[in-house]
Amino acid sequence: MAESAGTNWAGNYAYRASGIVHPASVEEIQSVVRRAANGGTRVRALGTRHCFNDIADTTGELIAMTALPPRFELDENARAVTVSGGTRYGDFAEQLDARGFALANLASLPHISVAGAIATATHGSGDRNQNLAAAVSGIEFVDGTGELRTLRRGDDGFEGAVVGIGALGLVTAVTLDVVPSFEVAQTVYTELDWPTVLENFDAITSASYSVSMFTGWVGGVQQVWLKRAVTEDSDESPETFFGAARATEKRHPLPGVDATACTDQFGVPGAWYDRLPHFKLAFTPSNGEEIQSEYLVPRERAVEAIQALLPLTERMVPVLQVTELRTIAADDLWLSTAYERDALGIHFTWKRDQAGVEAVLPAIEAALFPLGARPHWGKLFLDVDRVIPSLYPHFDDFKALAAQYDPKRVFRNAYLDRLLG
Ligand SMILES: Cc1cc2nc3c(=O)[nH]c(=O)nc-3n(C[C@H](O)[C@H](O)[C@H](O)COP(=O)(O)OP(=O)(O)OC[C@H]3O[C@@H](n4cnc5c(N)ncnc54)[C@H](O)[C@@H]3O)c2cc1C
């Protein structure tokens, strides 16, 4: 009997795939894809299961990309590292640091696979930091005919293929830009009221290399996490930040949750990989019992977007654990949520109450879509029709690219059918 495909990390989605396979080589992946293409069935890459919707599902077999042997090839002259697609960021970050290099940014957790993260335009924070896919300079993938393909920055279709939402192929290796290793010091400040946040929004988000604001929407922002690159001129963690007090106890983003799983705070410098994520690799990130949604609004409409959501506070609070506000710099990847525009990510960590969350999302989407919000591809959103053509100028080019690399629609699933038609 085929192995059950199980659920996503959060447990709010049970994969309907007929089974799951664990190929240990690129050749094995190619033969699984060829079998599907010839037999008229479907397959889909599975990374570390951290999405909150059906994006990773298939009616055929899931292919566990984490089973591929790890790769770590550092080209110091080119300032590039190649890793296998299923590798988690946390699995090679320390090794990279030991060789004197770093990634410019990371997401809130190091537990996600590189190929899974770039497929959905996963991002961290920082006015000048682009999303993680923007660091990609090359991908190697098995296309829908079983051929192994390589696309490098500058090649035709590269900008479409990187944030590929799993539609073009199974990414077996990714080459990432690296920068000289650096240290980061993280300090948490508590309690900024809404007028202070809204009046000083740009000054707050530009105050550090990476800034995250956590809010329950009532009253203001309860925590501001400043992640300062210690190479920056200022080497202080001032006692107050726009009137907010420096936290005297280690904080978890979720109110009342023990902070052991969080990366070190109190302004103590540490390696980039041990400060840029909010959570340590050895612990469960966030809560686990949760659902997430996120909408990326154009940066210049950030304050307007927050103001549009504030009247929904009473509806959001009963199902909300916390909202995180982060900024992301523009890039040129066709399906990036920051395509050609700086963005503010308005993220919701919800309670694991699917019906309750789905009941409040239409109001949130009605408030944010008119401002040009793009939903995070890997988190829960509802109104697919509003996601696409007008928001992504290259959407039709992406469809053509998907048809070129997957002519038999082997990687199609319900999610892609809804989006691409
Ligand atoms: C606790 C938590 C914290 C998070 N924090 C952040 C955050 O800080 N910022 C943010 O932007 N997002 C965040 N996310 C969302 C997460 O980064 C994305 O959902 C990401 O896509 C997860 O990667 P994965 O490997 O788990 O992907 P999966 O869920 O396994 O797969 C996602 C998609 O990628 C495709 N895929 C996976 N591997 C491959 C491959 N090798 N080749 C081709 N396609 C592939 C799958 O087919 C699927 O379509 C968070 C999620 C969780 C659970």
Coordinates of C-alpha atoms and ligand atoms in Angstrom, one line a residue:
M1 CA 0.0 0.0 0.0
A2 CA 1.3 3.5 -0.8
E3 CA 2.6 5.6 2.1
S4 CA 0.1 8.2 3.2
A5 CA 1.2 11.7 2.4
G6 CA 0.1 13.1 5.8
T7 CA -0.5 16.7 6.6
N8 CA 1.2 20.1 6.3
W9 CA 3.4 21.3 9.2
A10 CA 0.5 23.1 10.8
G11 CA -2.0 20.2 10.5
N12 CA -4.7 22.4 8.9
Y13 CA -4.3 20.6 5.5
A14 CA -4.3 16.9 4.8
Y15 CA -2.6 16.1 1.5
R16 CA -4.9 14.2 -0.9
A17 CA -2.0 12.8 -2.9
S18 CA -2.2 9.1 -3.6
G19 CA 1.2 8.5 -1.9
I20 CA 4.6 9.9 -1.3
V21 CA 8.0 8.8 -2.7
H22 CA 11.5 9.6 -1.4
P23 CA 13.9 9.7 -4.4
A24 CA 17.5 9.7 -3.3
S25 CA 18.9 10.9 -6.6
V26 CA 18.1 13.2 -9.5
E27 CA 17.9 10.2 -11.8
E28 CA 15.2 8.7 -9.6
I29 CA 13.2 11.9 -9.7
Q30 CA 13.5 12.0 -13.5
S31 CA 12.1 8.5 -13.8
V32 CA 9.2 9.2 -11.4
V33 CA 8.3 12.3 -13.6
R34 CA 8.7 10.3 -16.9
R35 CA 6.4 7.6 -15.5
A36 CA 3.8 10.2 -14.6
A37 CA 4.1 12.0 -17.9
N38 CA 3.8 8.8 -19.9
G39 CA 0.9 7.5 -17.7
G40 CA -1.1 10.7 -17.7
T41 CA -0.8 11.1 -14.0
R42 CA 0.5 14.0 -11.8
V43 CA 3.3 14.5 -9.3
R44 CA 4.3 17.5 -7.2
A45 CA 7.4 18.5 -5.2
L46 CA 7.0 18.5 -1.4
G47 CA 9.5 20.5 0.7
T48 CA 9.3 20.9 4.4
R49 CA 5.4 21.2 4.5
H50 CA 5.3 24.7 5.8
C51 CA 2.6 26.1 3.5
F52 CA -0.9 26.6 4.8
N53 CA -3.0 25.9 1.7
D54 CA -3.2 23.2 -1.0
I55 CA -0.3 24.6 -3.1
A56 CA 1.9 21.5 -2.5
D57 CA -0.8 18.9 -3.1
T58 CA -1.5 16.6 -6.1
T59 CA -3.8 13.9 -7.2
G60 CA -0.8 11.7 -7.9
E61 CA 2.4 11.2 -5.9
L62 CA 4.2 13.7 -3.8
I63 CA 8.0 13.7 -4.3
A64 CA 9.8 14.4 -1.0
M65 CA 12.6 16.7 -2.2
T66 CA 14.2 16.6 1.3
A67 CA 15.4 13.0 0.5
L68 CA 18.0 14.2 -2.0
P69 CA 21.6 14.0 -0.7
P70 CA 22.8 17.4 0.6
R71 CA 25.1 19.5 -1.6
F72 CA 27.2 22.4 -0.4
E73 CA 29.4 23.9 -3.1
L74 CA 30.9 27.3 -2.3
D75 CA 32.4 29.4 -5.1
E76 CA 34.2 32.1 -3.1
N77 CA 35.2 34.0 -6.2
A78 CA 31.7 34.1 -7.6
R79 CA 30.3 34.7 -4.1
A80 CA 27.8 31.9 -4.7
V81 CA 26.8 28.7 -2.9
T82 CA 25.0 25.8 -4.5
V83 CA 22.8 23.6 -2.3
S84 CA 20.3 20.9 -3.1
G85 CA 16.7 22.1 -3.4
G86 CA 15.4 20.2 -0.4
T87 CA 18.0 21.5 2.0
R88 CA 16.8 23.6 4.9
Y89 CA 18.4 27.0 5.3
G90 CA 19.4 26.0 8.9
D91 CA 21.2 22.9 7.6
F92 CA 24.0 24.9 5.8
A93 CA 24.0 28.3 7.3
E94 CA 26.6 27.4 10.0
Q95 CA 28.9 25.8 7.4
L96 CA 28.6 28.9 5.2
D97 CA 29.4 31.1 8.1
A98 CA 32.5 29.0 9.0
R99 CA 33.8 29.7 5.5
G100 CA 33.3 33.5 6.1
F101 CA 30.1 34.0 4.2
A102 CA 26.4 34.7 4.9
L103 CA 23.1 35.0 3.2
A104 CA 21.8 38.6 3.1
N105 CA 18.6 37.6 4.8
L106 CA 16.5 34.8 6.2
A107 CA 12.8 34.2 7.0
S108 CA 11.5 34.0 10.5
L109 CA 12.5 30.4 10.7
P110 CA 15.5 28.3 9.4
H111 CA 13.3 25.1 9.2
I112 CA 12.1 25.7 5.6
S113 CA 13.6 24.1 2.5
V114 CA 15.4 26.5 0.1
A115 CA 13.4 25.4 -3.0
G116 CA 10.1 25.5 -1.2
A117 CA 10.8 28.9 0.2
I118 CA 11.8 30.5 -3.2
A119 CA 8.8 28.8 -4.9
T120 CA 6.4 31.0 -2.8
A121 CA 8.5 34.2 -2.6
T122 CA 9.2 33.7 1.1
H123 CA 10.7 36.8 2.7
G124 CA 12.3 38.2 5.9
S125 CA 12.3 41.9 6.7
G126 CA 14.2 45.0 6.1
D127 CA 13.7 48.1 3.9
R128 CA 16.7 47.2 1.9
N129 CA 16.3 43.4 2.0
Q130 CA 14.7 41.6 -1.0
N131 CA 12.8 38.4 -0.6
L132 CA 14.8 35.1 -0.4
A133 CA 14.2 34.2 -4.0
A134 CA 16.0 37.4 -5.1
A135 CA 19.3 35.8 -3.9
V136 CA 18.9 33.0 -6.4
S137 CA 21.4 33.2 -9.3
G138 CA 20.7 29.7 -10.7
I139 CA 18.3 26.8 -10.5
E140 CA 18.5 23.2 -11.7
F141 CA 15.2 21.4 -12.1
V142 CA 13.6 18.4 -13.6
D143 CA 10.9 19.6 -16.0
G144 CA 7.6 17.9 -16.8
T145 CA 9.2 15.7 -19.5
G146 CA 11.8 14.4 -17.1
E147 CA 14.6 16.5 -18.6
L148 CA 17.2 18.2 -16.2
R149 CA 17.3 21.9 -16.9
T150 CA 19.5 24.7 -15.7
L151 CA 18.5 28.4 -15.8
R152 CA 20.9 31.1 -14.7
R153 CA 20.3 34.8 -14.0
G154 CA 20.2 36.5 -17.4
D155 CA 18.8 33.4 -19.2
D156 CA 15.4 33.7 -20.9
G157 CA 12.7 32.8 -18.5
F158 CA 14.9 32.9 -15.4
E159 CA 12.8 35.7 -13.8
G160 CA 9.7 33.6 -14.3
A161 CA 11.1 30.4 -13.1
V162 CA 12.5 31.2 -9.7
V163 CA 9.3 32.0 -7.9
G164 CA 7.8 29.1 -9.7
I165 CA 4.9 28.0 -7.4
G166 CA 5.9 24.5 -8.3
A167 CA 4.6 24.8 -11.8
L168 CA 7.7 24.4 -13.9
G169 CA 9.6 21.5 -12.3
L170 CA 11.2 19.9 -9.4
V171 CA 14.1 22.0 -8.2
T172 CA 17.0 19.8 -7.4
A173 CA 19.7 22.5 -6.8
V174 CA 19.7 26.2 -6.1
T175 CA 22.6 28.6 -6.4
L176 CA 22.4 31.6 -4.0
D177 CA 24.4 34.9 -3.8
V178 CA 26.4 35.2 -0.6
V179 CA 27.9 38.2 1.2
P180 CA 30.7 38.4 3.7
S181 CA 29.7 37.0 7.0
F182 CA 28.3 39.5 9.5
E183 CA 27.0 39.7 13.0
V184 CA 23.6 40.9 14.1
A185 CA 22.4 42.2 17.5
Q186 CA 18.7 41.9 18.2
T187 CA 16.8 44.1 20.7
V188 CA 13.1 44.1 21.5
Y189 CA 11.1 47.2 22.4
T190 CA 7.6 47.1 23.8
E191 CA 4.4 49.2 23.4
L192 CA 4.2 51.7 20.6
D193 CA 0.7 53.3 20.2
W194 CA -0.9 53.5 16.7
P195 CA -0.4 57.3 16.2
T196 CA 3.3 56.9 16.9
V197 CA 3.6 54.0 14.5
L198 CA 1.6 55.6 11.7
E199 CA 3.3 59.0 12.0
N200 CA 6.8 57.6 12.1
F201 CA 6.3 54.5 9.9
D202 CA 9.3 55.1 7.6
A203 CA 11.6 56.1 10.4
I204 CA 10.7 52.9 12.3
T205 CA 11.1 50.5 9.5
S206 CA 14.4 52.0 8.4
A207 CA 15.9 52.1 11.9
S208 CA 17.7 48.7 11.6
Y209 CA 18.9 46.1 9.1
S210 CA 15.7 44.2 9.8
V211 CA 12.6 45.4 11.7
S212 CA 9.5 43.4 12.7
M213 CA 6.5 44.9 14.4
F214 CA 4.1 42.5 16.2
T215 CA 0.6 43.7 17.0
G216 CA -2.7 42.3 18.3
W217 CA -4.3 45.4 16.7
V218 CA -5.7 46.7 20.0
G219 CA -4.0 50.0 21.0
G220 CA -0.9 49.7 18.9
V221 CA 2.2 47.6 18.3
Q222 CA 3.1 45.5 21.3
Q223 CA 6.7 44.5 20.2
V224 CA 9.3 45.9 17.8
W225 CA 12.2 43.6 17.0
L226 CA 15.2 45.5 15.8
K227 CA 17.9 43.3 14.2
R228 CA 21.0 45.5 13.8
A229 CA 23.9 44.5 11.6
V230 CA 26.8 45.2 13.9
T231 CA 28.8 46.6 11.0
E232 CA 26.3 49.5 11.0
D233 CA 27.5 52.8 12.5
S234 CA 25.3 52.8 15.5
D235 CA 26.4 50.2 18.0
E236 CA 23.8 50.9 20.6
S237 CA 20.5 49.6 21.7
P238 CA 19.1 52.8 23.2
E239 CA 16.9 52.5 26.2
T240 CA 13.8 53.7 24.3
F241 CA 12.7 53.6 20.7
F242 CA 10.1 56.2 19.7
G243 CA 9.1 56.1 23.4
A244 CA 8.9 52.3 23.5
A245 CA 10.8 50.7 26.4
R246 CA 13.6 48.1 25.8
A247 CA 12.3 44.7 26.9
T248 CA 13.8 43.5 30.2
E249 CA 12.7 39.9 29.6
K250 CA 13.2 37.7 26.5
R251 CA 10.1 37.9 24.3
H252 CA 8.3 35.5 22.1
P253 CA 6.2 37.2 19.3
L254 CA 3.1 35.5 20.6
P255 CA 1.8 37.0 23.8
G256 CA 2.4 34.8 26.9
V257 CA 4.4 32.1 25.1
D258 CA 7.8 31.0 26.5
A259 CA 10.6 32.5 24.6
T260 CA 13.2 29.6 24.8
A261 CA 12.6 28.9 21.1
C262 CA 13.5 32.4 20.1
T263 CA 16.9 33.7 18.9
D264 CA 18.9 35.7 21.4
Q265 CA 17.9 39.2 22.2
F266 CA 19.1 42.0 24.6
G267 CA 21.5 43.4 21.9
V268 CA 24.0 40.6 22.2
P269 CA 25.8 40.2 18.9
G270 CA 25.7 36.8 17.3
A271 CA 26.1 35.1 13.9
W272 CA 23.6 36.3 11.1
Y273 CA 22.0 32.8 11.0
D274 CA 21.4 32.9 14.7
R275 CA 19.7 36.3 14.8
L276 CA 18.0 37.0 11.5
P277 CA 15.3 34.3 12.1
H278 CA 13.1 34.8 15.1
F279 CA 13.3 31.1 15.9
K280 CA 16.1 28.7 16.6
L281 CA 16.5 25.6 14.4
A282 CA 16.4 23.2 17.3
F283 CA 13.0 24.3 18.5
T284 CA 9.5 24.4 17.1
P285 CA 9.0 27.8 15.5
S286 CA 6.0 30.0 16.3
N287 CA 3.2 28.0 17.9
G288 CA 2.4 25.0 15.7
E289 CA -1.3 25.2 16.4
E290 CA -1.9 27.9 13.9
I291 CA -2.9 29.0 10.4
Q292 CA -1.1 31.9 8.6
S293 CA -2.2 34.5 6.0
E294 CA -0.2 37.4 4.6
Y295 CA -0.8 40.2 2.2
L296 CA 2.0 42.3 0.6
V297 CA 0.8 45.9 -0.1
P298 CA 2.8 48.5 -2.0
R299 CA 5.1 50.2 0.4
E300 CA 3.8 53.7 -0.3
R301 CA 0.3 52.5 0.8
A302 CA 1.5 50.9 4.0
V303 CA -0.1 53.4 6.4
E304 CA -3.3 53.4 4.4
A305 CA -3.4 49.6 4.6
I306 CA -3.0 49.6 8.4
Q307 CA -5.7 52.2 8.7
A308 CA -8.0 50.1 6.5
L309 CA -7.6 47.1 8.8
L310 CA -7.9 48.9 12.1
P311 CA -11.8 49.0 11.9
L312 CA -11.7 45.2 11.6
T313 CA -10.0 44.8 14.9
E314 CA -13.0 43.4 16.7
R315 CA -13.5 40.8 14.0
M316 CA -9.9 39.8 13.8
V317 CA -9.1 39.5 17.5
P318 CA -11.2 36.4 18.4
V319 CA -9.2 34.3 15.8
L320 CA -5.9 36.1 15.9
Q321 CA -2.7 35.1 17.7
V322 CA -0.6 37.9 16.3
T323 CA 0.1 40.1 13.3
E324 CA 3.6 40.8 12.1
L325 CA 4.5 43.9 9.9
R326 CA 7.6 43.6 7.8
T327 CA 9.1 45.5 4.8
I328 CA 10.6 44.0 1.7
A329 CA 12.6 45.6 -1.1
A330 CA 11.5 45.3 -4.7
D331 CA 12.9 42.7 -7.1
D332 CA 12.4 41.6 -10.7
L333 CA 11.0 38.1 -10.4
W334 CA 7.7 37.8 -12.2
L335 CA 5.6 36.2 -9.4
S336 CA 7.4 37.8 -6.5
T337 CA 5.0 39.5 -4.2
A338 CA 7.5 42.4 -4.3
Y339 CA 7.8 42.4 -8.1
E340 CA 8.9 45.9 -9.1
R341 CA 7.7 47.5 -5.9
D342 CA 8.8 47.8 -2.3
A343 CA 6.3 46.2 -0.1
L344 CA 4.9 45.9 3.4
G345 CA 4.0 42.4 4.5
I346 CA 0.9 42.3 6.7
H347 CA 1.0 38.9 8.2
F348 CA -1.5 37.1 10.4
T349 CA -0.8 34.1 12.7
W350 CA -4.3 32.9 13.3
K351 CA -5.6 30.3 15.8
R352 CA -6.1 27.0 14.1
D353 CA -9.8 27.7 13.5
Q354 CA -10.2 27.2 9.7
A355 CA -13.9 28.2 9.6
G356 CA -13.3 31.3 11.9
V357 CA -10.3 32.4 9.8
E358 CA -12.1 31.9 6.5
A359 CA -15.0 34.0 7.9
V360 CA -12.8 37.0 8.5
L361 CA -10.6 36.8 5.4
P362 CA -13.2 38.3 3.0
A363 CA -13.3 41.5 5.0
I364 CA -9.5 41.7 5.1
E365 CA -9.2 41.0 1.4
A366 CA -11.9 43.6 0.7
A367 CA -9.9 46.2 2.6
L368 CA -6.5 45.3 1.1
F369 CA -7.1 44.2 -2.5
P370 CA -8.2 47.7 -3.6
L371 CA -4.8 48.9 -2.4
G372 CA -3.0 46.4 -4.7
A373 CA -2.3 43.7 -2.1
R374 CA -0.7 40.5 -3.3
P375 CA -1.4 37.4 -1.1
H376 CA 1.6 35.2 0.0
W377 CA 1.5 32.2 -2.3
G378 CA 2.0 29.7 0.5
K379 CA -0.4 31.1 3.1
L380 CA -4.2 31.0 3.4
F381 CA -6.1 33.4 1.1
L382 CA -9.5 33.1 -0.6
D383 CA -10.2 35.4 -3.5
V384 CA -8.1 33.9 -6.3
D385 CA -9.6 36.0 -9.0
R386 CA -8.2 39.1 -7.4
V387 CA -4.7 37.7 -7.1
I388 CA -3.6 37.5 -10.6
P389 CA -3.5 39.2 -13.9
S390 CA -3.7 42.8 -12.8
L391 CA -1.3 42.3 -10.0
Y392 CA 1.4 40.5 -12.0
P393 CA 2.3 42.2 -15.3
H394 CA 4.0 39.0 -16.5
F395 CA 1.3 36.6 -15.5
D396 CA 0.6 35.5 -19.1
D397 CA 4.3 35.1 -19.7
F398 CA 4.5 32.9 -16.6
K399 CA 1.6 30.7 -17.9
A400 CA 3.5 30.3 -21.2
L401 CA 6.7 29.4 -19.4
A402 CA 4.8 26.8 -17.3
A403 CA 3.3 25.3 -20.5
Q404 CA 6.8 25.2 -22.1
Y405 CA 8.4 23.3 -19.2
D406 CA 5.4 21.2 -18.3
P407 CA 3.6 20.5 -21.6
K408 CA 1.7 17.5 -20.2
R409 CA 0.6 19.4 -17.0
V410 CA 2.2 16.8 -14.8
F411 CA 2.8 19.4 -12.0
R412 CA -0.8 20.8 -12.2
N413 CA -2.9 20.5 -9.1
A414 CA -6.1 22.1 -7.9
Y415 CA -4.3 25.3 -6.8
L416 CA -2.6 25.8 -10.1
D417 CA -5.8 25.0 -12.0
R418 CA -7.6 27.7 -10.1
L419 CA -4.8 30.2 -10.7
L420 CA -3.7 29.4 -14.2
G421 CA -6.9 28.1 -15.6
Ligands
LIG1 C1 6.1 28.7 11.4 C2 6.2 29.3 10.0 C3 6.9 30.5 9.8 C4 7.0 31.0 8.5 N1 7.6 32.2 8.3 C5 7.7 32.8 7.1 C6 8.4 34.0 6.9 O1 9.1 34.5 7.8 N2 8.3 34.6 5.7 C7 7.6 34.1 4.7 O2 7.5 34.7 3.6 N3 7.0 32.9 4.8 C8 7.0 32.2 6.0 N4 6.4 31.0 6.2 C9 5.8 30.4 5.0 C10 6.9 29.5 4.3 O3 8.1 30.1 4.2 C11 6.4 29.1 2.9 O4 5.2 28.5 3.0 C12 7.4 28.2 2.2 O5 7.0 28.0 0.9 C13 7.6 26.9 2.9 O6 8.6 26.1 2.3 P1 8.5 24.5 2.3 O7 9.7 23.9 1.8 O8 7.9 24.0 3.6 O9 7.4 24.3 1.2 P2 6.2 23.2 1.0 O10 5.0 23.7 1.8 O11 6.7 21.9 1.2 O12 5.9 23.5 -0.6 C14 5.6 24.8 -1.0 C15 5.5 24.9 -2.5 O13 6.8 24.8 -3.0 C16 6.9 23.7 -3.9 N5 8.2 23.1 -3.7 C17 8.7 22.6 -2.6 N6 9.9 22.1 -2.8 C18 10.2 22.2 -4.2 C19 11.2 21.8 -5.1 N7 12.3 21.3 -4.6 N8 11.0 22.1 -6.4 C20 9.9 22.7 -6.9 N9 8.9 23.1 -6.1 C21 9.0 22.9 -4.8 C22 5.7 22.8 -3.5 O14 5.3 22.0 -4.7 C23 4.7 23.8 -3.2 O15 4.1 24.3 -4.3 C24 6.3 30.4 7.4 C25 5.7 29.2 7.6 C26 5.6 28.6 8.9 C27 4.9 27.3 9.1

